CSV table of C-alpha atoms in Angstrom, one decimal:
chain,number,residue,atom,x,y,z
A,1,MET,CA,12.3,102.6,45.5
A,2,LYS,CA,15.6,101.0,44.8
A,3,ASN,CA,17.0,104.5,44.3
A,4,ILE,CA,16.1,105.4,48.3
A,5,ILE,CA,17.8,101.7,49.4
A,6,LYS,CA,20.6,102.7,47.3
A,7,LYS,CA,20.9,106.1,49.3
A,8,ILE,CA,20.5,104.6,52.6
A,9,SER,CA,23.2,101.7,52.6
A,10,ILE,CA,25.4,104.8,50.8
A,11,ILE,CA,25.0,106.9,54.0
A,12,LEU,CA,25.5,103.9,56.4
A,13,CYS,CA,28.8,103.2,54.7
A,14,ILE,CA,30.1,106.8,55.6
A,15,CYS,CA,28.6,107.0,58.8
A,16,PHE,CA,30.7,103.7,59.4
A,17,LEU,CA,33.1,104.6,57.9
A,18,ILE,CA,33.3,108.4,60.2
A,19,ASN,CA,32.8,106.3,62.7
A,20,LEU,CA,35.4,104.0,62.3
A,21,ALA,CA,37.4,107.0,61.7
A,22,PHE,CA,37.1,109.2,64.1
A,23,GLY,CA,37.7,105.8,66.5
A,24,SER,CA,40.5,104.9,65.5
A,25,PHE,CA,41.6,108.3,66.2
A,26,GLU,CA,40.8,108.3,69.2
A,27,SER,CA,42.8,105.1,70.4
A,28,TYR,CA,45.3,106.6,68.6
A,29,ALA,CA,45.4,109.9,70.6
A,30,ALA,CA,44.5,108.1,74.1
A,31,LYS,CA,48.0,105.6,73.4
A,32,SER,CA,50.2,108.9,72.4
A,33,LYS,CA,48.1,111.5,75.2
A,34,LYS,CA,51.6,111.7,77.6
A,35,ILE,CA,51.0,111.1,81.8
A,36,LYS,CA,51.9,113.7,83.9
A,37,LEU,CA,54.4,113.2,85.8
A,38,SER,CA,56.1,115.1,88.6
A,39,LYS,CA,59.7,113.8,88.2
A,40,THR,CA,60.9,112.2,84.5
A,41,SER,CA,64.7,111.4,85.4
A,42,VAL,CA,65.5,110.2,89.6
A,43,SER,CA,68.6,108.7,91.5
A,44,VAL,CA,68.5,107.0,94.5
A,45,VAL,CA,70.4,105.3,96.6
A,46,SER,CA,70.0,100.9,97.0
A,47,GLY,CA,68.3,100.5,100.3
A,48,LYS,CA,66.5,103.4,100.7
A,49,THR,CA,62.6,104.5,98.4
A,50,VAL,CA,62.1,107.8,95.8
A,51,LYS,CA,58.4,108.7,94.9
A,52,VAL,CA,57.0,110.5,92.4
A,53,ASN,CA,53.1,110.9,92.2
A,54,VAL,CA,51.4,111.1,89.8
A,55,LYS,CA,49.7,114.0,88.1
A,56,GLY,CA,45.9,113.7,86.8
A,57,SER,CA,42.3,111.2,87.1
A,58,TYR,CA,43.3,107.2,86.3
A,59,LYS,CA,41.7,104.8,87.6
A,60,LYS,CA,44.9,102.1,87.2
A,61,ILE,CA,48.4,103.0,87.6
A,62,LYS,CA,50.6,100.6,86.0
A,63,VAL,CA,53.9,100.3,86.4
A,64,THR,CA,57.0,98.7,84.9
A,65,ALA,CA,60.7,98.1,84.4
A,66,SER,CA,63.2,97.5,81.4
A,67,GLN,CA,65.5,95.4,83.7
A,68,LYS,CA,65.2,93.3,86.8
A,69,GLY,CA,66.3,93.5,89.3
A,70,TYR,CA,67.9,97.0,90.2
A,71,VAL,CA,63.8,98.7,91.7
A,72,LYS,CA,61.0,97.7,93.3
A,73,ALA,CA,58.0,99.8,92.4
A,74,THR,CA,54.7,99.9,94.1
A,75,VAL,CA,51.6,102.3,94.0
A,76,LYS,CA,49.2,103.6,96.1
A,77,GLY,CA,46.8,106.2,94.3
A,78,ASN,CA,49.1,108.2,92.0
A,79,LYS,CA,51.7,108.1,94.0
A,80,ILE,CA,54.8,105.9,93.1
A,81,THR,CA,57.0,104.7,95.3
A,82,ILE,CA,60.8,103.5,93.6
A,83,LYS,CA,63.5,101.8,96.3
A,84,GLY,CA,66.2,101.6,94.8
A,85,VAL,CA,68.0,97.2,95.0
A,86,LYS,CA,71.1,97.4,93.5
A,87,ALA,CA,73.5,99.9,91.3
A,88,GLY,CA,73.0,100.5,88.3
A,89,THR,CA,70.8,102.3,85.7
A,90,VAL,CA,66.8,101.0,84.9
A,91,LYS,CA,63.6,102.9,83.5
A,92,LEU,CA,60.2,102.7,84.1
A,93,THR,CA,57.5,103.0,82.3
A,94,VAL,CA,54.3,104.2,83.6
A,95,ARG,CA,51.1,103.7,82.4
A,96,GLY,CA,46.8,105.0,83.3
A,97,TYR,CA,43.8,103.3,82.1
A,98,ASN,CA,39.8,104.4,82.7
A,99,LYS,CA,37.4,103.1,84.4
A,100,SER,CA,36.5,100.7,80.9
A,101,GLY,CA,40.3,99.8,81.5
A,102,LYS,CA,41.8,100.9,78.1
A,103,LEU,CA,45.0,102.5,77.9
A,104,VAL,CA,45.0,106.3,78.2
A,105,ALA,CA,48.2,107.8,79.1
A,106,SER,CA,51.5,106.4,79.8
A,107,GLY,CA,55.8,107.6,80.2
A,108,ARG,CA,58.7,106.7,81.2
A,109,ILE,CA,61.2,107.2,84.6
A,110,LYS,CA,64.5,107.5,84.4
A,111,VAL,CA,66.3,105.2,87.4
A,112,VAL,CA,69.3,105.8,88.4
A,113,VAL,CA,70.0,103.1,91.2
A,114,LYS,CA,73.6,104.6,93.3
A,115,LYS,CA,75.9,102.3,95.6
A,116,LYS,CA,75.1,102.7,99.2
A,117,LYS,CA,78.1,104.1,101.1
A,118,THR,CA,80.0,103.1,104.0
A,119,LYS,CA,81.3,105.7,106.5
A,120,PRO,CA,84.6,105.1,105.9
A,121,THR,CA,87.5,105.3,109.2
A,122,SER,CA,88.1,108.4,110.1
A,123,THR,CA,89.0,108.3,114.0
A,124,THR,CA,92.4,110.6,116.3
A,125,SER,CA,93.1,107.4,118.2
A,126,LYS,CA,95.2,107.1,121.4
A,127,GLY,CA,96.1,102.7,120.9
A,128,PRO,CA,95.8,100.3,117.1
A,129,SER,CA,92.2,100.6,116.1
A,130,ALA,CA,91.7,97.3,114.6
A,131,GLU,CA,93.3,98.3,111.3
A,132,THR,CA,96.5,99.2,112.8
A,133,GLN,CA,96.5,95.6,115.5
A,134,LYS,CA,98.8,94.5,112.9
A,135,TYR,CA,101.3,96.2,112.7
A,136,ASN,CA,103.6,95.2,115.6
A,137,ALA,CA,106.9,98.1,116.2
A,138,GLY,CA,108.7,94.9,117.1
A,139,GLU,CA,112.3,95.7,117.8
A,140,TYR,CA,111.4,99.8,117.4
A,141,SER,CA,109.8,99.7,120.1
A,142,ILE,CA,109.5,102.6,121.8
A,143,LYS,CA,110.7,101.3,124.8
A,144,ASN,CA,113.9,99.3,123.5
A,145,VAL,CA,117.1,100.5,123.3
A,146,HIS,CA,119.5,99.5,120.2
A,147,SER,CA,123.3,99.7,120.3
A,148,GLY,CA,125.9,100.3,117.9
A,149,GLU,CA,128.6,103.4,116.8
A,150,ALA,CA,128.9,106.7,116.3
A,151,THR,CA,131.1,109.1,113.8
A,152,PHE,CA,130.5,112.5,112.8
A,153,TYR,CA,130.4,113.9,109.4
A,154,ASP,CA,129.8,118.5,107.8
A,155,LEU,CA,126.1,118.8,106.9
A,156,LYS,CA,126.1,119.5,103.2
A,157,GLY,CA,122.6,118.7,102.4
A,158,GLY,CA,121.0,117.0,100.3
A,159,GLY,CA,120.0,114.2,102.3
A,160,ASN,CA,118.2,110.4,101.6
A,161,ALA,CA,115.3,111.9,104.2
A,162,ASN,CA,114.5,114.8,101.6
A,163,LEU,CA,114.1,116.7,105.4
A,164,ASP,CA,117.1,118.9,105.1
A,165,ASP,CA,115.1,122.3,106.3
A,166,PHE,CA,114.4,120.8,109.5
A,167,SER,CA,118.1,121.0,110.5
A,168,SER,CA,117.0,124.3,111.5
A,169,THR,CA,115.2,123.5,113.6
A,170,TYR,CA,116.9,120.0,115.1
A,171,LEU,CA,120.1,118.3,115.4
A,172,THR,CA,120.4,116.4,112.5
A,173,ALA,CA,122.3,113.3,112.0
A,174,THR,CA,122.4,109.6,109.0
A,175,MET,CA,121.1,106.1,110.1
A,176,ASN,CA,123.1,103.2,109.0
A,177,LYS,CA,121.1,101.7,106.4
A,178,GLU,CA,119.4,98.4,107.8
A,179,ASP,CA,118.1,100.5,110.1
A,180,TYR,CA,116.8,103.2,107.8
A,181,LEU,CA,115.1,101.1,105.3
A,182,ASN,CA,113.0,99.8,107.6
A,183,GLY,CA,111.0,102.8,108.4
A,184,LEU,CA,113.1,105.1,110.3
A,185,ALA,CA,113.2,108.2,108.2
A,186,GLY,CA,112.3,110.6,110.4
A,187,ALA,CA,112.1,109.5,113.6
A,188,TYR,CA,113.3,111.4,116.4
A,189,ILE,CA,115.6,109.2,118.2
A,190,GLU,CA,118.2,109.7,121.4
A,191,VAL,CA,121.5,109.2,121.5
A,192,THR,CA,123.7,108.1,124.8
A,193,ASP,CA,127.8,107.8,124.7
A,194,LYS,CA,129.6,104.7,127.1
A,195,ASP,CA,129.1,108.2,129.7
A,196,GLY,CA,125.2,108.7,129.4
A,197,ASP,CA,125.7,112.2,127.9
A,198,VAL,CA,122.9,112.0,125.6
A,199,VAL,CA,122.1,114.2,122.3
A,200,LYS,CA,118.8,114.1,120.6
A,201,VAL,CA,118.5,114.1,116.1
A,202,LEU,CA,116.4,114.1,113.4
A,203,ILE,CA,116.8,110.9,111.1
A,204,THR,CA,117.5,112.6,107.8
A,205,ASP,CA,119.7,110.3,106.0
A,206,GLN,CA,121.1,106.6,105.1
A,207,LEU,CA,124.3,105.5,105.9
A,208,PRO,CA,125.6,103.0,103.1
A,209,GLU,CA,128.6,101.7,105.2
A,210,GLY,CA,127.5,101.6,108.5
A,211,LYS,CA,126.9,98.4,110.0
A,212,LYS,CA,123.0,98.0,112.0
A,213,GLY,CA,122.7,100.1,114.7
A,214,ASP,CA,126.0,102.8,114.1
A,215,ILE,CA,125.1,106.5,114.2
A,216,ASP,CA,126.9,108.8,111.5
A,217,LEU,CA,126.1,112.2,113.3
A,218,THR,CA,126.9,116.0,112.5
A,219,ARG,CA,129.2,117.2,113.8
A,220,ALA,CA,127.7,119.7,116.0
A,221,ALA,CA,125.8,116.9,117.2
A,222,PHE,CA,128.4,114.7,118.1
A,223,LYS,CA,129.8,117.6,120.1
A,224,LYS,CA,127.0,118.1,122.1
A,225,ILE,CA,128.9,115.2,123.4
A,226,GLU,CA,131.6,113.6,122.5
A,227,PRO,CA,135.0,115.7,121.5
A,228,GLU,CA,135.9,115.1,117.9
A,229,ILE,CA,139.6,113.5,118.9
A,230,THR,CA,137.4,110.6,119.8
A,231,GLY,CA,136.2,110.6,115.8
A,232,ARG,CA,134.0,106.8,116.7
A,233,MET,CA,132.8,105.3,119.8
A,234,LYS,CA,130.0,102.9,121.3
A,235,ILE,CA,126.6,104.3,121.8
A,236,LYS,CA,122.8,103.6,122.6
A,237,TRP,CA,119.2,104.9,121.0
A,238,LYS,CA,115.9,104.5,121.0
A,239,ILE,CA,113.2,106.7,119.0
A,240,ILE,CA,111.6,109.3,120.9
A,241,PRO,CA,108.5,111.5,120.4
A,242,LEU,CA,109.4,114.6,118.5
A,243,PRO,CA,109.5,117.3,121.1
A,244,THR,CA,106.6,119.1,118.0
A,245,ASP,CA,103.0,120.9,119.1
A,246,GLU,CA,102.6,121.7,115.4
A,247,PRO,CA,100.4,118.8,113.2
A,248,VAL,CA,101.7,117.0,110.5
A,249,SER,CA,101.9,118.5,106.7
A,250,PHE,CA,102.6,116.9,103.8
A,251,LEU,CA,104.8,117.9,100.9
A,252,TRP,CA,103.6,117.2,97.0
A,253,LYS,CA,106.7,116.3,94.7
A,254,PRO,CA,106.0,118.6,92.5
A,255,THR,CA,105.4,116.8,89.1
A,256,SER,CA,102.2,115.2,90.5
A,257,SER,CA,99.4,115.0,89.1
A,258,GLN,CA,96.3,113.5,88.7
A,259,TRP,CA,97.9,110.9,87.0
A,260,TRP,CA,101.0,109.9,89.3
A,261,ALA,CA,102.0,111.9,92.7
A,262,GLU,CA,104.6,111.3,95.9
A,263,ILE,CA,103.4,112.5,98.5
A,264,GLN,CA,105.5,113.5,101.8
A,265,VAL,CA,104.2,113.7,105.6
A,266,ARG,CA,106.1,115.2,108.1
A,267,ASN,CA,107.0,116.2,111.0
A,268,GLY,CA,105.1,113.6,112.3
A,269,ARG,CA,105.9,113.1,116.6
A,270,TYR,CA,106.8,109.1,115.7
A,271,PRO,CA,107.9,107.6,112.3
A,272,ILE,CA,105.7,106.9,109.7
A,273,LYS,CA,104.8,103.3,108.9
A,274,THR,CA,101.8,103.9,106.4
A,275,VAL,CA,100.1,106.4,104.0
A,276,GLU,CA,97.0,106.0,102.4
A,277,TYR,CA,94.0,107.5,100.6
A,278,LEU,CA,90.3,107.6,100.9
A,279,ASP,CA,89.7,106.2,97.0
A,280,LYS,CA,86.0,108.3,96.2
A,281,SER,CA,85.5,105.4,93.7
A,282,THR,CA,84.8,102.9,96.2
A,283,ASN,CA,85.0,104.9,99.4
A,284,LYS,CA,87.8,102.9,100.8
A,285,TYR,CA,91.1,103.4,101.5
A,286,VAL,CA,94.2,102.8,99.4
A,287,LYS,CA,98.2,102.5,100.6
A,288,LEU,CA,100.5,104.0,98.8
A,289,GLU,CA,104.3,102.5,98.4
A,290,ARG,CA,106.4,103.5,100.1
A,291,MET,CA,110.2,105.3,98.4
A,292,ASP,CA,113.6,104.9,100.3
A,293,TYR,CA,113.2,108.4,99.8
A,294,ASN,CA,110.8,108.9,102.0
A,295,TYR,CA,108.1,109.6,100.3
A,296,PHE,CA,104.9,107.4,99.5
A,297,LYS,CA,103.9,107.1,95.9
A,298,ALA,CA,100.9,106.7,93.6
A,299,PRO,CA,102.3,105.9,90.4
A,300,ASN,CA,98.8,105.6,88.4
A,301,GLY,CA,97.5,109.6,90.7
A,302,MET,CA,94.7,108.6,93.1
A,303,GLY,CA,91.1,109.2,90.5
A,304,GLY,CA,91.8,113.0,90.2
A,305,THR,CA,92.8,116.2,91.1
A,306,GLY,CA,92.2,115.9,95.3
A,307,PRO,CA,91.7,117.5,97.5
A,308,PHE,CA,91.8,114.8,99.3
A,309,THR,CA,91.4,112.9,102.7
A,310,PHE,CA,94.6,110.5,104.1
A,311,ARG,CA,94.8,108.0,106.9
A,312,VAL,CA,98.5,108.0,108.0
A,313,THR,CA,99.1,105.2,111.0
A,314,ASP,CA,102.8,105.9,112.9
A,315,PHE,CA,104.4,102.4,114.1
A,316,TYR,CA,102.8,102.5,117.2
A,317,GLY,CA,99.2,101.7,115.8
A,318,HIS,CA,98.3,105.8,116.3
A,319,THR,CA,96.0,106.8,113.1
A,320,ILE,CA,95.4,110.5,112.2
A,321,VAL,CA,93.0,110.9,108.8
A,322,GLU,CA,93.3,114.5,107.0
A,323,LYS,CA,91.1,116.0,105.2
A,324,ASN,CA,90.8,118.5,102.3
A,325,ILE,CA,94.7,118.4,101.3
A,326,PRO,CA,94.7,120.0,97.9
A,327,LEU,CA,97.1,119.1,95.4
A,328,SER,CA,99.9,121.6,95.1
A,329,ASN,CA,102.9,121.9,93.0
A,330,SER,CA,104.5,124.5,95.1
A,331,GLY,CA,106.5,123.3,97.0
A,332,LYS,CA,105.5,124.4,100.0
A,333,PRO,CA,104.8,121.7,102.6
A,334,ILE,CA,100.4,122.0,103.0
A,335,LYS,CA,99.3,122.1,107.3
A,336,GLY,CA,96.8,119.0,108.2
A,337,LYS,CA,94.9,119.6,111.7
A,338,ALA,CA,96.6,117.3,114.2
A,339,ASN,CA,99.7,115.1,115.3
A,340,PHE,CA,100.8,112.0,117.0
A,341,PRO,CA,99.6,111.8,120.8
A,342,TYR,CA,103.2,111.7,122.9
């Protein structure tokens, strides 16, 4: 009898151990089971939503985030809706439970929340926009007349404004340092002598020794209104639109790169007040530094190798936006698509 009881005890003990081992295996298997998701990595813009489907049958699905504040996740049936709250990266843990409330499967979703983009100003306007109203032409108003003296010189190239190649299209001149450095490199002006004779010239250089208002005309331009023997004469001048039907163009310094760059805006109907590039990382325009040799400088580059978007504003608040301007070291101008209105 004792042997029978002993055998039964041994059998029961073995059954218990088998059941315990099997139950532990079942529990381990359930916990290690990977939940099936339609996506395990998603990106969403702040304020927008993205959906992930859970495959399989579960009584309840729970979602928890590794960090709070980045996303808001809601579950309806087998669909998880993820709404971006603020920019950053977060991991979501998804858990599936059976009818008994036991965890049967789990998995993770990597979520990258991107900052909501704001549209940059990209208009061609006939008058000052809110961005450019601060640019008052002041003494260089289109109606303002300046006084000074005119002399002449022989054109030999090497003008400070780096516009010598325009001398084959327009008569050119040198402007006194004070007016020139106020941003009038590349301005087109109408010069009138005491007799009312008129000549129109493009400013391609500065005259260091000239007084404010003085203009040094090329010999060819001077002779249009006065004989050479005069030498020096009283004049009046004003800014007028460049008579071109071509768009503005962009010329890079040949040494420009993603680390350092200088660019010139040419063929604008009016003098250029500011040049800005669109920083793609912030979606904001960054103003370039104007150099006295008529280039605009980005000492640390423009955030890449392009192509770039530029916003160009003239003295009178007209703004044009030129997109897809490639970085080029060819030394050749790149045509844009627009110009300032007459």
